[in-house]
Amino acid sequence: MMGLMASEEARTDTRTETRTETRTETRTGEIPGEAATAPRAPGTRAWTPWTTRLLILGIVLAALNLRPAITSLGALLEEVRDGLGMSGSAAGLLTSVPPLCFALFGVMAPRVARRFGPGAVVCAGMAAITAGLLIRPYAGGTAGFLAATALALMGIAVSNVLMPVIVKRYFPDRVGSMTGLYSMALAFGTSVAAAATVPVTNALGGHWQPGLAVWAVVGAAAVLPWIPFVRHREAPSAEPPAPSAERPAEPAAGQAPIRITRSRTAWALAVFFGLQATAAYITMGWMAQIFRDAGVSAGTAGLLLAVIMVMGVPLAFVIPRVATRLPHQGPIVLVLGLCGLAGYAGLYFAPAGGAWAWALLLGVSNCAFPLALTMVGMRARTGAGVAQLSAFAQSTGYLISIPGPLLVGVLYQHSGGWGLPIALMSALMVPQIVVGVLAGRDRTVEDEAAR
């Protein structure tokens, strides 16, 4: 991945794209610190090539840690349920904890980042992930397990919100490429955790506790590259500080304040984010169990979940780059949605017989996440607008996604099968397509909110 970015730096690729009458975006093929010019982020200290590469490494390692806490648990959910004595409804509650934590803690991220700096917040987030993953298998009881899981998810939540902001601020001419790199690393970490958790658990004696705790090592590695950025804060500049979802951005000279709730695009993007998150967390929390109940072995079920997630590795790099070249991202939304509907239909009629095909289709559908992140960067003109839109869309979206995994657990327990849960997943894909098409229109939240 680092080689790919280096090759992009080496060539001069000047491209001007007009998004709206008031926004023109120029691509130069450079990244901060590689040119003998001022840093791209206003008011920051000088960048060097080493600093830039360290930041890229930090982004990649942070992305690797944003899903193993969830998918490693999904692969061992049956063992954790037996070990902690959980019912199906309690397990559904456990799978709803991620979006709940993302909604509660994600909305705080821009405000905390203004005070301490985004680098310090991401560094603290990686440390929280490490601590939570290390503690939760040995916390003793369901309550302790949930509390330690919430600690890890808090670190994931703040990093979720700040990554699009960091990309927009420090790589404004490479939003598509850097979002793709970040999304690709996220998908890779997700899939590796899903595929490797069961074999690693077996290698460590067959106990689920060390099988879950081992992922803290990856979290500890992600802390290191962010340490140099702990003291790196933004100096006062012409660009307003990044706002939170509750507080509108301070207007720059001649600009109206951003009132994000007035923007139809912001609401469409928030609902799209929430529905794709619903599908993602149902998949991460329950898909391995669906395959296991269909007669697939535990190891193969983990591999099928990994296939779903690993599809995001190449596609998460391609989709954002394609999306930034299109005036309307609706066609991409439609293709991803149709793949999801086809995958759920196959899962309903022949869950074991066509398992690998359904996994591939659902893996393509799950790439709505990097598309949503890309649209966050495209639907606002300024860093402050992206920060506010990112916090609003992600926090609102994760609130929307909370009932989904819990409802799947309840339906599964009371119906005794997966027919109703799969029907629910299919039904939710239809509004996801509709709001995604609306969110993909070529407009910005600043223009809509100022009306």
XYZ file of C-alpha atoms in Angstrom:
451
model
C 0.000 0.000 0.000
C 2.869 2.371 0.815
C 4.391 1.597 -2.578
C 1.134 2.507 -4.255
C 1.100 5.902 -2.578
C 4.747 6.434 -3.490
C 3.981 5.772 -7.131
C 1.208 8.336 -7.012
C 3.634 10.899 -5.582
C 6.165 10.219 -8.345
C 3.956 11.192 -11.222
C 2.538 14.599 -12.026
C -1.159 14.231 -12.548
C -2.922 17.576 -12.681
C -6.661 17.210 -12.896
C -9.315 19.861 -12.397
C -12.858 18.788 -11.665
C -15.761 21.142 -11.159
C -18.206 19.768 -8.599
C -20.525 22.769 -8.462
C -20.439 26.374 -9.650
C -18.886 27.358 -6.338
C -16.400 24.509 -5.927
C -13.409 23.558 -8.073
C -11.106 20.769 -6.960
C -7.562 20.459 -8.334
C -5.560 17.253 -8.142
C -1.802 17.679 -8.324
C -0.511 14.252 -7.435
C 1.223 15.673 -4.347
C 0.750 14.981 -0.687
C 1.739 17.226 2.238
C 5.463 17.601 2.741
C 6.469 16.271 -0.686
C 6.488 19.639 -2.392
C 8.708 22.568 -1.468
C 5.660 24.654 -0.668
C 3.731 25.508 2.459
C 1.833 22.730 4.212
C -1.655 22.071 2.902
C -3.334 22.390 6.284
C -3.406 26.116 7.150
C -1.540 27.179 10.224
C 0.332 23.918 10.770
C 4.049 23.407 11.206
C 6.233 22.424 8.259
C 5.866 18.903 6.937
C 8.677 16.638 5.802
C 8.446 13.513 3.632
C 9.130 11.421 6.746
C 6.279 13.110 8.633
C 3.904 12.534 5.745
C 4.778 8.857 5.457
C 4.420 8.428 9.210
C 0.950 9.977 9.033
C -0.014 7.592 6.212
C 1.288 4.661 8.276
C -0.714 5.891 11.263
C -3.888 6.122 9.184
C -3.388 2.597 7.817
C -2.660 1.039 11.236
C -5.578 2.883 12.815
C -7.895 1.591 10.093
C -6.687 -1.967 10.678
C -7.974 -1.707 14.265
C -11.442 -0.321 13.607
C -13.266 -3.655 13.215
C -11.366 -6.651 14.749
C -13.060 -5.968 18.099
C -16.367 -6.763 16.365
C -15.562 -9.456 13.801
C -13.369 -11.472 16.175
C -16.343 -11.633 18.518
C -18.682 -12.628 15.683
C -16.482 -15.609 14.837
C -16.620 -16.836 18.460
C -20.093 -15.628 19.388
C -21.415 -19.114 20.150
C -18.463 -19.875 22.453
C -18.775 -16.506 24.208
C -22.525 -17.035 24.669
C -21.916 -20.456 26.225
C -19.078 -19.205 28.386
C -21.001 -16.218 29.728
C -24.440 -17.859 29.736
C -26.042 -15.420 27.289
C -29.490 -15.853 25.742
C -30.169 -15.061 22.096
C -31.664 -11.693 23.069
C -28.638 -10.854 25.230
C -26.351 -11.753 22.330
C -28.440 -9.476 20.118
C -27.895 -6.701 22.649
C -24.161 -7.401 22.526
C -24.148 -7.039 18.737
C -25.996 -3.702 19.138
C -23.318 -2.267 21.437
C -20.992 -1.150 18.586
C -23.417 1.266 16.883
C -24.611 2.525 20.279
C -21.062 3.370 21.337
C -20.271 4.863 17.950
C -23.283 7.167 18.220
C -22.593 8.238 21.803
C -18.850 8.749 21.571
C -18.498 9.687 17.911
C -20.431 12.919 18.315
C -17.858 14.076 20.891
C -14.856 13.551 18.616
C -14.702 16.943 16.800
C -15.049 18.882 20.055
C -12.339 16.858 21.796
C -10.114 17.123 18.711
C -10.376 20.932 18.778
C -9.115 20.961 22.341
C -6.372 18.336 22.225
C -5.644 17.950 18.516
C -6.817 15.136 16.218
C -3.528 13.247 16.541
C -3.804 13.085 20.308
C -7.414 11.899 20.142
C -6.657 9.148 17.613
C -3.633 8.061 19.679
C -5.824 7.865 22.787
C -8.419 5.988 20.749
C -5.883 3.341 19.745
C -4.829 2.983 23.392
C -8.475 2.532 24.428
C -8.931 -0.170 21.791
C -5.850 -1.985 23.069
C -6.959 -1.833 26.701
C -10.525 -2.905 25.950
C -9.481 -5.889 23.841
C -7.004 -7.021 26.485
C -9.403 -6.689 29.414
C -12.745 -7.913 28.096
C -12.085 -11.692 27.836
C -10.979 -11.774 31.472
C -13.396 -9.213 32.947
C -15.621 -11.952 34.367
C -19.341 -12.017 33.569
C -21.484 -10.347 30.948
C -21.404 -6.896 32.560
C -17.615 -6.733 32.646
C -17.397 -8.066 29.105
C -19.779 -5.353 27.901
C -17.924 -2.604 29.780
C -14.525 -3.557 28.353
C -16.059 -3.898 24.895
C -17.509 -0.380 25.264
C -14.025 0.950 26.116
C -12.609 -0.497 22.893
C -15.584 0.776 20.911
C -15.117 4.267 22.334
C -11.658 4.342 20.794
C -13.065 3.092 17.503
C -15.849 5.695 17.564
C -13.633 8.775 17.831
C -11.262 7.435 15.186
C -14.199 6.665 12.861
C -15.260 10.302 12.902
C -11.803 11.878 12.724
C -10.367 9.844 9.841
C -12.380 11.645 7.098
C -11.453 14.953 8.754
C -7.735 14.120 8.780
C -7.876 12.977 5.158
C -9.695 16.134 4.039
C -7.336 18.442 5.964
C -3.967 16.916 5.133
C -4.719 15.293 1.764
C -7.258 17.652 0.150
C -6.108 16.759 -3.376
C -6.201 13.009 -2.677
C -9.501 12.500 -0.881
C -10.449 9.572 -3.109
C -7.063 7.844 -2.941
C -6.561 8.285 0.787
C -10.137 7.333 1.621
C -9.628 4.243 -0.519
C -6.369 3.379 1.246
C -7.964 3.864 4.647
C -11.068 1.866 3.692
C -8.935 -0.899 2.170
C -6.921 -1.238 5.384
C -10.140 -1.251 7.404
C -11.581 -4.036 5.249
C -8.344 -6.000 5.477
C -8.297 -5.814 9.278
C -11.953 -6.790 9.385
C -11.504 -9.841 7.187
C -8.291 -11.048 8.823
C -9.915 -10.937 12.260
C -12.902 -12.892 10.960
C -10.775 -15.551 9.238
C -7.981 -15.942 11.766
C -9.805 -15.804 15.115
C -10.942 -19.445 15.122
C -7.571 -20.904 13.981
C -5.689 -18.680 16.425
C -8.044 -19.731 19.209
C -7.422 -23.392 18.397
C -3.656 -22.788 18.321
C -3.835 -21.158 21.759
C -5.523 -24.149 23.364
C -9.092 -23.814 22.157
C -10.162 -21.265 24.768
C -12.035 -18.212 23.483
C -10.441 -15.797 25.980
C -6.921 -15.716 24.465
C -8.456 -15.945 20.988
C -10.108 -12.578 21.581
C -7.316 -10.978 23.630
C -4.642 -11.553 20.978
C -6.030 -8.702 18.856
C -4.819 -6.218 21.477
C -1.330 -6.679 19.982
C -2.479 -5.059 16.737
C -3.979 -2.190 18.719
C -0.728 -1.594 20.590
C 1.165 -1.373 17.288
C -1.243 1.326 16.079
C -0.507 3.578 19.059
C 3.143 4.111 18.100
C 2.938 6.145 14.845
C 0.465 8.575 16.406
C 2.699 9.494 19.351
C 4.633 12.183 17.372
C 1.294 13.818 16.502
C 0.049 14.043 20.093
C 1.370 17.596 20.453
C 0.561 18.557 16.885
C -2.384 20.934 17.086
C -3.852 23.281 14.577
C -2.804 26.908 14.973
C -5.363 29.690 14.433
C -6.021 30.208 10.754
C -8.528 31.533 8.281
C -10.333 28.222 8.349
C -12.753 27.860 11.286
C -12.175 25.108 13.843
C -13.903 21.806 13.275
C -17.367 21.924 14.885
C -19.315 19.202 16.583
C -22.624 17.837 15.380
C -24.525 19.893 17.952
C -22.709 23.165 17.413
C -22.673 24.890 14.008
C -19.340 25.871 12.553
C -18.156 29.401 13.197
C -18.527 31.312 9.936
C -15.492 32.581 8.111
C -15.588 36.087 6.740
C -18.579 36.457 4.441
C -19.861 32.938 5.118
C -23.178 31.966 6.650
C -23.003 29.512 9.576
C -23.515 25.858 8.770
C -26.744 24.547 10.236
C -26.348 20.944 9.310
C -29.884 19.857 10.185
C -31.248 22.127 7.437
C -29.443 20.148 4.772
C -31.464 17.420 3.042
C -28.248 15.914 1.755
C -26.888 15.652 5.305
C -30.023 13.812 6.419
C -29.953 11.525 3.373
C -26.304 10.723 4.011
C -26.992 10.079 7.704
C -29.823 7.643 6.924
C -27.733 5.958 4.222
C -24.873 5.610 6.690
C -27.244 4.185 9.291
C -28.780 1.586 6.988
C -25.446 0.395 5.612
C -24.146 0.220 9.192
C -27.202 -1.853 10.147
C -26.379 -4.351 7.409
C -22.689 -4.356 8.331
C -23.192 -5.024 12.035
C -25.825 -7.673 11.419
C -23.301 -9.302 9.090
C -20.379 -9.038 11.508
C -22.423 -10.152 14.488
C -24.638 -12.877 13.020
C -23.495 -14.037 9.577
C -21.065 -16.668 10.876
C -23.857 -18.054 13.071
C -26.253 -18.150 10.099
C -23.787 -20.313 8.193
C -23.093 -22.513 11.228
C -26.797 -23.146 11.754
C -27.039 -24.124 8.074
C -24.565 -26.947 8.710
C -21.291 -25.205 7.905
C -18.373 -25.868 10.268
C -17.141 -23.137 12.604
C -13.865 -22.693 10.723
C -15.573 -22.487 7.335
C -18.169 -20.072 8.701
C -15.340 -17.818 9.844
C -13.777 -18.021 6.392
C -17.112 -17.124 4.757
C -17.380 -14.085 7.015
C -13.808 -13.229 6.061
C -14.706 -13.470 2.359
C -17.522 -10.976 2.907
C -15.104 -8.602 4.589
C -12.112 -9.175 2.300
C -14.127 -8.064 -0.723
C -13.728 -4.597 0.700
C -9.944 -4.710 0.335
C -9.789 -4.135 -3.440
C -13.212 -2.542 -3.812
C -12.692 -0.084 -0.954
C -9.763 1.336 -2.895
C -11.491 1.354 -6.275
C -14.944 2.635 -5.291
C -13.844 5.956 -3.697
C -11.630 6.740 -6.696
C -14.484 6.038 -9.114
C -16.945 7.957 -6.926
C -14.839 11.135 -6.949
C -14.862 11.099 -10.749
C -18.633 10.869 -11.054
C -20.981 13.842 -10.732
C -23.581 11.548 -9.111
C -22.800 8.494 -6.984
C -26.312 7.042 -7.324
C -25.355 4.360 -9.880
C -22.761 2.931 -7.473
C -25.366 2.869 -4.694
C -27.766 0.977 -6.959
C -25.215 -1.682 -7.965
C -24.192 -2.307 -4.356
C -27.833 -2.553 -3.263
C -28.767 -5.047 -5.963
C -25.816 -7.249 -4.968
C -27.086 -7.186 -1.398
C -30.608 -8.180 -2.405
C -29.251 -11.052 -4.510
C -27.042 -12.246 -1.659
C -29.896 -12.233 0.864
C -32.157 -14.105 -1.565
C -29.552 -16.812 -1.967
C -28.998 -16.949 1.780
C -32.737 -17.495 2.273
C -33.187 -20.287 -0.277
C -29.831 -22.131 -0.156
C -27.652 -20.879 2.714
C -25.168 -23.770 2.610
C -25.342 -24.842 -1.040
C -24.318 -21.481 -2.473
C -22.572 -20.104 0.604
C -19.462 -18.875 -1.220
C -21.483 -17.071 -3.892
C -23.685 -15.366 -1.298
C -20.584 -14.328 0.633
C -19.130 -12.692 -2.493
C -22.348 -10.803 -3.250
C -22.757 -9.606 0.335
C -19.095 -8.591 0.356
C -19.700 -6.309 -2.617
C -22.802 -4.890 -0.943
C -20.863 -4.120 2.234
C -18.691 -1.696 0.272
C -21.375 0.927 0.856
C -19.233 1.946 3.851
C -16.240 3.370 1.912
C -18.706 4.971 -0.491
C -20.422 6.702 2.437
C -17.066 7.942 3.757
C -16.178 9.280 0.327
C -19.481 11.119 0.028
C -18.853 12.728 3.426
C -15.707 14.288 1.965
C -17.469 15.286 -1.261
C -20.648 16.798 0.181
C -18.820 19.602 2.027
C -16.373 22.207 0.723
C -14.315 22.953 3.841
C -12.565 20.995 6.576
C -14.999 22.449 9.098
C -17.929 21.334 6.968
C -16.516 17.826 6.620
C -15.972 17.594 10.397
C -19.536 18.631 11.119
C -21.017 16.419 8.402
C -18.890 13.447 9.487
C -19.977 13.777 13.113
C -23.634 14.297 12.193
C -23.855 11.535 9.588
C -21.968 8.953 11.624
C -23.559 9.678 14.998
C -27.086 9.882 13.577
C -26.413 6.889 11.350
C -25.146 4.714 14.174
C -28.198 5.639 16.269
C -30.376 4.444 13.393
C -28.441 1.171 13.207
C -28.775 0.232 16.895
C -32.086 -1.716 16.707
C -31.081 -3.865 13.721
C -28.725 -6.444 15.294
C -30.874 -6.609 18.423
C -34.039 -7.189 16.386
C -32.303 -9.946 14.431
C -31.442 -11.710 17.699
C -35.010 -11.420 18.975
C -36.520 -12.665 15.699
C -34.066 -15.562 15.610
C -34.825 -16.620 19.173
C -38.605 -16.405 18.864
C -38.993 -17.777 15.326
C -36.453 -20.552 15.741
C -34.843 -19.901 12.362
C -33.261 -17.348 10.079
C -36.119 -16.779 7.626
C -37.553 -13.673 9.306
C -34.142 -12.077 10.068
C -33.044 -12.504 6.454
C -36.356 -11.038 5.238
C -35.709 -8.022 7.493
C -32.215 -7.560 6.046
C -33.623 -7.651 2.516
C -36.367 -5.155 3.317
C -33.886 -2.650 4.752
C -31.845 -2.710 1.556
C -34.608 -0.925 -0.397
C -34.623 2.353 1.584
C -30.825 2.187 1.693
C -30.770 2.399 -2.101
C -33.269 5.285 -2.139
C -31.493 7.517 0.392
C -28.102 6.618 -1.089
C -29.186 7.941 -4.465
C -30.364 11.157 -2.787
C -27.087 11.514 -0.868
C -25.115 11.008 -4.068
C -26.419 14.142 -5.775
C -23.815 16.787 -6.654
C -24.350 19.424 -3.965
C -22.814 20.588 -0.687
C -24.224 20.949 2.805
C -22.910 24.520 3.048
C -25.127 25.597 0.167
C -28.213 23.811 1.504
C -27.765 24.849 5.133
C -27.339 28.522 4.250
C -30.711 28.742 2.506
